[in-house]
mmCIF file of C-alpha atoms in Angstrom:
data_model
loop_
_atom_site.group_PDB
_atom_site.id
_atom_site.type_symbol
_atom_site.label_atom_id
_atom_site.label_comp_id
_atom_site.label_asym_id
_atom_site.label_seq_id
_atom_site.Cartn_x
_atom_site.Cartn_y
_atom_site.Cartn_z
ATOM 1 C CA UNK B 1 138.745 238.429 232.892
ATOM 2 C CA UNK B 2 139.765 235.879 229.991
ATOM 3 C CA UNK B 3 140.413 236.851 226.927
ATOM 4 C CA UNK B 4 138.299 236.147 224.222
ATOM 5 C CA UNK B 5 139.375 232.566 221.891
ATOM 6 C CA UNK B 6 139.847 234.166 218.769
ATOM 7 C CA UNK B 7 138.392 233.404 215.743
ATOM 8 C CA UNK B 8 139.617 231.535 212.156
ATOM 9 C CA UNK B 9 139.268 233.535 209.301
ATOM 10 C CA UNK B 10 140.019 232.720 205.766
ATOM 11 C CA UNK B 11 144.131 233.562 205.139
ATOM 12 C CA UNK B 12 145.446 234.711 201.425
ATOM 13 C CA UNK B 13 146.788 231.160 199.873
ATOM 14 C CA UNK B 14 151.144 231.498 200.639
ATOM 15 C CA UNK B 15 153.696 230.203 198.340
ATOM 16 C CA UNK B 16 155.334 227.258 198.735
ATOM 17 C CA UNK B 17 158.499 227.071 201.164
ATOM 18 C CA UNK B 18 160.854 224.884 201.617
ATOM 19 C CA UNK B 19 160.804 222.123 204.474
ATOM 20 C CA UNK B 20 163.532 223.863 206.461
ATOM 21 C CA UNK B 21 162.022 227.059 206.694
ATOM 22 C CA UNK B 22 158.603 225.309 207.601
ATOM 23 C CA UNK B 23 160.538 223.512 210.359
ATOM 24 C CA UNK B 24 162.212 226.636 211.667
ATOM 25 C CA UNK B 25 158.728 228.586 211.532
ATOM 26 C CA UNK B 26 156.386 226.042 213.329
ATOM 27 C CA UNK B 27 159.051 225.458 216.016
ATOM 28 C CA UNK B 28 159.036 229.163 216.468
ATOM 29 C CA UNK B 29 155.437 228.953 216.826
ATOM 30 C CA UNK B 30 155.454 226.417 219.259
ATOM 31 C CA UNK B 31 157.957 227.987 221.409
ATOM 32 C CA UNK B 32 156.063 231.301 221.612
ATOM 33 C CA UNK B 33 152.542 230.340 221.893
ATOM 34 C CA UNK B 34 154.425 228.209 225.228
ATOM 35 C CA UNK B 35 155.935 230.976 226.155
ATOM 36 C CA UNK B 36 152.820 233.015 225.488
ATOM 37 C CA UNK B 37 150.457 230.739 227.430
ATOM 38 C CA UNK B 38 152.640 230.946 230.505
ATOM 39 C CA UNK B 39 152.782 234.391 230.465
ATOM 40 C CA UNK B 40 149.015 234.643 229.776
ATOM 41 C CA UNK B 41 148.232 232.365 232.845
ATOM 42 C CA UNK B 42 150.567 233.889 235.450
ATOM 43 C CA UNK B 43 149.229 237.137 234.051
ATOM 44 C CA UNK B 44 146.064 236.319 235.158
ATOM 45 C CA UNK B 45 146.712 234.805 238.495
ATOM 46 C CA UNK B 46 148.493 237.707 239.767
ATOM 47 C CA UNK B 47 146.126 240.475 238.366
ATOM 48 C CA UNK B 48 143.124 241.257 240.224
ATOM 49 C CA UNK B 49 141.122 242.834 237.542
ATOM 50 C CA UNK B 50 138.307 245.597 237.944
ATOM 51 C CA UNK B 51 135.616 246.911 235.875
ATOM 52 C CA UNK B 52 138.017 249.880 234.752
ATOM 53 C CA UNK B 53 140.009 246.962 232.834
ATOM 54 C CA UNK B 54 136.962 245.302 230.442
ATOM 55 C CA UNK B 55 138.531 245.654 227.027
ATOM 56 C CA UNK B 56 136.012 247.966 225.352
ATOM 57 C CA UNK B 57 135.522 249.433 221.852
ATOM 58 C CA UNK B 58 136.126 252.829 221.545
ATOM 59 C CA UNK B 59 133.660 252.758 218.789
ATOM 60 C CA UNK B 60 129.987 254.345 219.484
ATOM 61 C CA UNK B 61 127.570 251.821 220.539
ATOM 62 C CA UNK B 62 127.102 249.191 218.188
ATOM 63 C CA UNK B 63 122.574 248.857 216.908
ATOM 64 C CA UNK B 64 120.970 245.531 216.735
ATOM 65 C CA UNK B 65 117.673 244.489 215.140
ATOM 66 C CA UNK B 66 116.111 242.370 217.586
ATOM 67 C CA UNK B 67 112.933 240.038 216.163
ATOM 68 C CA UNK B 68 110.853 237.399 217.937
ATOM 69 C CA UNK B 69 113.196 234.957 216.254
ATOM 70 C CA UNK B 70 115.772 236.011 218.609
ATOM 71 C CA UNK B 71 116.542 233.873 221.536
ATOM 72 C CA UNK B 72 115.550 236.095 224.950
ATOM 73 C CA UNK B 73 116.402 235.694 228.374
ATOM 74 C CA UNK B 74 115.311 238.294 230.591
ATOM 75 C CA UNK B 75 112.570 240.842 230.698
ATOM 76 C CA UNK B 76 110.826 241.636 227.108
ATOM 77 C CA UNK B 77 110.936 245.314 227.352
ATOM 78 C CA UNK B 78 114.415 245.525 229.730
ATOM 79 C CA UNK B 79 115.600 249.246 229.496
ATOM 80 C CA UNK B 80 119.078 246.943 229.490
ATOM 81 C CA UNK B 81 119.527 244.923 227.077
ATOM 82 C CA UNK B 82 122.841 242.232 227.005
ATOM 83 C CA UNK B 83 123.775 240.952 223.712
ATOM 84 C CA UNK B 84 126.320 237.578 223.875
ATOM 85 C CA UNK B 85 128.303 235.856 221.216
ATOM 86 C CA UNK B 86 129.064 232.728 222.381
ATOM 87 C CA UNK B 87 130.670 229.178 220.825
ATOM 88 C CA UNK B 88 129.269 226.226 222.828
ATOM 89 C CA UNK B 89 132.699 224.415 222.344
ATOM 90 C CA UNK B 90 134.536 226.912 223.731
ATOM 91 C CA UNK B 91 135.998 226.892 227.370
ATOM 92 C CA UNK B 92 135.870 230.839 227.978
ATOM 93 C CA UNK B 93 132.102 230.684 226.734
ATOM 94 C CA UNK B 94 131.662 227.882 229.087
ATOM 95 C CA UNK B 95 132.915 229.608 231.955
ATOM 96 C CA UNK B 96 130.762 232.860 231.232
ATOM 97 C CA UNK B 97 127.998 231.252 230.603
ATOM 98 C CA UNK B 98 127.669 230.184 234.289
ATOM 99 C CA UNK B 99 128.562 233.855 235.352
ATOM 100 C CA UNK B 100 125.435 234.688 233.119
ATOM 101 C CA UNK B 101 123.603 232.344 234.873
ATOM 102 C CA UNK B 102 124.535 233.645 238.391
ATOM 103 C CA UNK B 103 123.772 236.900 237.069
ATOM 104 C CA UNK B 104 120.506 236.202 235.595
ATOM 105 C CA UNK B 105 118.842 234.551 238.953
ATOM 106 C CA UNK B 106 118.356 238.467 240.718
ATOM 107 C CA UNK B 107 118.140 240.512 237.549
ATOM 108 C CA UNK B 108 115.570 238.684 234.991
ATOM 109 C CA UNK B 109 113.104 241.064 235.268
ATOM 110 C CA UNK B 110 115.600 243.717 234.454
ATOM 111 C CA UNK B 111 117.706 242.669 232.268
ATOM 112 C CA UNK B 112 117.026 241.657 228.674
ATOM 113 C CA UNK B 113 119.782 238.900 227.499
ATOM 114 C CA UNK B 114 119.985 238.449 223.851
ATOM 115 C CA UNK B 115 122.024 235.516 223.054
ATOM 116 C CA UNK B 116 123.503 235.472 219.460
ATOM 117 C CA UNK B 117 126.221 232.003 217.695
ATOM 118 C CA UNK B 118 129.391 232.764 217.144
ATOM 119 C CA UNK B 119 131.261 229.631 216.259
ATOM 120 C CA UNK B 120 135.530 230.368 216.553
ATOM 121 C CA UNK B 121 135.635 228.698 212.602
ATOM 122 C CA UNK B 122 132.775 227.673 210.438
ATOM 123 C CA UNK B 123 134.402 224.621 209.880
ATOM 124 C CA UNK B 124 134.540 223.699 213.503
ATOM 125 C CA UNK B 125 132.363 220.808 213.772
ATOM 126 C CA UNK B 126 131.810 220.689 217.435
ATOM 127 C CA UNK B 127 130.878 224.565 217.245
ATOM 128 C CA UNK B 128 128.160 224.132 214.531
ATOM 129 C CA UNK B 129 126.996 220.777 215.484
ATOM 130 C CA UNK B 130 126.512 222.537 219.266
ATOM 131 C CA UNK B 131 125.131 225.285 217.622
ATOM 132 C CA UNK B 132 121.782 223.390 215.842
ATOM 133 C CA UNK B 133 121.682 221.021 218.617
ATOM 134 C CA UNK B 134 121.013 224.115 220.618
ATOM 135 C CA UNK B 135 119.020 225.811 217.880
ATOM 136 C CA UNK B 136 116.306 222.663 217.633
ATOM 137 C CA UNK B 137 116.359 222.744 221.827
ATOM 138 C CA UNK B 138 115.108 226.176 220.843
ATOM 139 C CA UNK B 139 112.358 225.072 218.655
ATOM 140 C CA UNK B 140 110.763 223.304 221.732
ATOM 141 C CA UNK B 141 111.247 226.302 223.952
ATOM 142 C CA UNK B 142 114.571 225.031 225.775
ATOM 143 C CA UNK B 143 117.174 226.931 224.123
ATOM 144 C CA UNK B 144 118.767 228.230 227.034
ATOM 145 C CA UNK B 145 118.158 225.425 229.251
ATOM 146 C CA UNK B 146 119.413 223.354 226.406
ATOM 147 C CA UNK B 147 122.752 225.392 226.359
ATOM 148 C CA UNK B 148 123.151 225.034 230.714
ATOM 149 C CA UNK B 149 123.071 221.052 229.787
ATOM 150 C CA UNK B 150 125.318 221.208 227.160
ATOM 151 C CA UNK B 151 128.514 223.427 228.323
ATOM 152 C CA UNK B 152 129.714 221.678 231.236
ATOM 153 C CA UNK B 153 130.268 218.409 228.799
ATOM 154 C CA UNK B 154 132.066 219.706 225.495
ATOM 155 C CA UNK B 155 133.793 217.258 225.747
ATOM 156 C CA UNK B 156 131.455 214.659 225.187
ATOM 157 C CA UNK B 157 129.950 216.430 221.953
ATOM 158 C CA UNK B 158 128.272 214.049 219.361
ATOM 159 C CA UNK B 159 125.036 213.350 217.704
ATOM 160 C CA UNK B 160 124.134 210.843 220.638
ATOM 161 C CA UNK B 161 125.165 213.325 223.549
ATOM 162 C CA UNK B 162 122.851 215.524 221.905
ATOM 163 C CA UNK B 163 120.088 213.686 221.862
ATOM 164 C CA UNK B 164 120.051 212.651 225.130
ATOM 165 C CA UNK B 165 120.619 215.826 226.435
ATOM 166 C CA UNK B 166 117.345 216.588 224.743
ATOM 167 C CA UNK B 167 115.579 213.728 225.722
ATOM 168 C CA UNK B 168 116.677 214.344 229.532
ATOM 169 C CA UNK B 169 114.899 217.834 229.162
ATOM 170 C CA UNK B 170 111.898 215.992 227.841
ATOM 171 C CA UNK B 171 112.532 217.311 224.025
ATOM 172 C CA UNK B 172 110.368 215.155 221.584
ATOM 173 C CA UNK B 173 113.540 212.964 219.984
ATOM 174 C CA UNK B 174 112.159 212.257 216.623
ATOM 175 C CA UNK B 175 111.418 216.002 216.165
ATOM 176 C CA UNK B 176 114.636 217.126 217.877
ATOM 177 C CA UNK B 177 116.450 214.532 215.386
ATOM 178 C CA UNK B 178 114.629 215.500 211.942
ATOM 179 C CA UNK B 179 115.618 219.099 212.797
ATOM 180 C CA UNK B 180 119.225 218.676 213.117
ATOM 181 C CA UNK B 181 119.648 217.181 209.868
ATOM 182 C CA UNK B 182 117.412 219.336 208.110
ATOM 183 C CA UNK B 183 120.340 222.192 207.717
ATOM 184 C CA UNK B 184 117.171 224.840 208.712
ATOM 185 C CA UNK B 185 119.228 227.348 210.838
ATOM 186 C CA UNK B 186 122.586 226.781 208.992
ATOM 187 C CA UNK B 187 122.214 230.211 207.651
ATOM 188 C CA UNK B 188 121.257 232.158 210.893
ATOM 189 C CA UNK B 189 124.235 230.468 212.795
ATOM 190 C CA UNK B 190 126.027 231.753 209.148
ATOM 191 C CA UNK B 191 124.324 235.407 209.835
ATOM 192 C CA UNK B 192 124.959 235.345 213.454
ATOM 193 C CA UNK B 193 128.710 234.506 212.714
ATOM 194 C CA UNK B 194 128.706 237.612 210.146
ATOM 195 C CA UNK B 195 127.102 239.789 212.081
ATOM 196 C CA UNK B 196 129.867 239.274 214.680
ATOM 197 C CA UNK B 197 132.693 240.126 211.928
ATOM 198 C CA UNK B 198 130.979 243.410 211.003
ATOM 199 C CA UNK B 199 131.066 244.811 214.143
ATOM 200 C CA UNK B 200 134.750 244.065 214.741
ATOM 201 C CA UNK B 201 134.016 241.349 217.458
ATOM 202 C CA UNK B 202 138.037 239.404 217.400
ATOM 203 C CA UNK B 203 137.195 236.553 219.323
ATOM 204 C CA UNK B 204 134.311 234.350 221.968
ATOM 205 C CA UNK B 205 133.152 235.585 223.939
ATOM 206 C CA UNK B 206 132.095 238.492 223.688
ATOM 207 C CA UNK B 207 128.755 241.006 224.722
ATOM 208 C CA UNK B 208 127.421 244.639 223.665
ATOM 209 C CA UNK B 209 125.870 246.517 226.768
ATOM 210 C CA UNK B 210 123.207 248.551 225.503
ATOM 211 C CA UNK B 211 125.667 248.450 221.885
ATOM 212 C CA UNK B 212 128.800 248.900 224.346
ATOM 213 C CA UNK B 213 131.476 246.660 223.068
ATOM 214 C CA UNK B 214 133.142 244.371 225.898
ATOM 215 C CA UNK B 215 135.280 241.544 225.188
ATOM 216 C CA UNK B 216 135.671 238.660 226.789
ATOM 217 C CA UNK B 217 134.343 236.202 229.665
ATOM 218 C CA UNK B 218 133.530 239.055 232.099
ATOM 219 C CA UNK B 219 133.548 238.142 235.863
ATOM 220 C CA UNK B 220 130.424 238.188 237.720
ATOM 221 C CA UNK B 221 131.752 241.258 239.739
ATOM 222 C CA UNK B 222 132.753 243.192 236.295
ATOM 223 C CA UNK B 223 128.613 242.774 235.330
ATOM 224 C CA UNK B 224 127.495 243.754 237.971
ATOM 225 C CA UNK B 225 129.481 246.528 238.511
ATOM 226 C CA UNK B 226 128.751 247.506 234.362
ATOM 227 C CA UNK B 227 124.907 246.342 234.167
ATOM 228 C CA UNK B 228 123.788 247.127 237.996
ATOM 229 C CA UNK B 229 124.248 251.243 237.514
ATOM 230 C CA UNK B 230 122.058 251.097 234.549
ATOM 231 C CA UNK B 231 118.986 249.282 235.818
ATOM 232 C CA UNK B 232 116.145 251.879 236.381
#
């Protein structure tokens, strides 16, 4: 399982330093997050991980209000319901995303996935740009076929991948374009993103099973060995 990109959160404004002692910190910095990322990756390569090692809050479940607003994948009225923060720019959400997919093909009609933003900074422009692309998909009933055509290319992010990728899924442009600079759903990517903060959620991505906390990109063998014992 990867851990979950964490995200940016506003700091306390520092006083000023003096150049040496920024040099001395940010090569620090360097040097561990290298040393850090090795360790992380060789971690991970050598560690066969189970169900019994998911990361989860040992809070009680967390409660959601879910509306017709909400972007739904699944069965309506799913005894289990699957709620993901996600960033589209982000290579752990990409990576889950096709597990969900996987997942999703037998279970559909058992499983209710609720799919919520959670962009790693507000000021990420590639997260919130993703975000309303994927938001005015929505509005023509291809949000989540909208999001399968957009993660395997974050790379190629921009106004113009955008559109095409709504005009391949046979998205009406003109609409698709007027709604992505209207600013209309700045405020539930804004809500989505706060709602993730008050429950504690550190980083993307990340999902609530039936309010059960689990943090990040979860294997296809860890959901179905989580989800599959609760489907009646």
């Amino acid at each position: 399982m990867d851990n979950p990109m964490p995200l940016s959160r506003p700091t306390a404004p520092k006083k000023l330093v003096s150049r040496q002692t920024v040099f001395i910190f940010l090569f620090g910095l360097v040097l561990g997050v290298a040393i850090f990322s090795s360790y992380h990756y060789y971690y991970l390569a050598k560690n066969n991980f189970t169900a019994k090692n998911i990361n989860v809050a040992a809070d009680g479940p967390a409660t959601f209000t879910i509306t017709d607003t909400d972007h739904l994948w699944g069965a309506q009225n799913a005894t289990v319901t699957l709620v993901v923060f996600s960033d589209l720019s982000c290579p752990y959400c990409r990576e889950y995303h096709a597990v969900l997919e996987e997942f999703m093909k037998t279970r559909a009609d058992k499983v209710r996935l609720v799919w919520r933003h959670l962009p790693l900074s507000l000021n990420n422009v590639a997260s919130m740009s993703s975000a309303i692309a994927a938001e005015c998909a929505g509005e023509q009933d291809k949000f989540f076929k909208y999001l399968s055509a957009l993660y395997p290319h974050q790379d190629e992010y921009g106004s113009d991948f955008y559109l095409s990728t709504a005009a391949s899924l046979g998205l009406d442009k003109d609409r698709f374009s007027a709604c992505t600079e209207s600013g209309r759903f700045d405020d539930r990517i804004q809500a989505n993103y706060s709602e993730a903060i008050s429950l504690s959620v550190e980083g993307a991505p990340a999902s609530f099973l039936n309010g059960r906390y689990l943090a990040g990109a979860l294997t296809l063998s860890q959901l179905e060995a989580l989800v599959d014992p609760l489907i009646k």
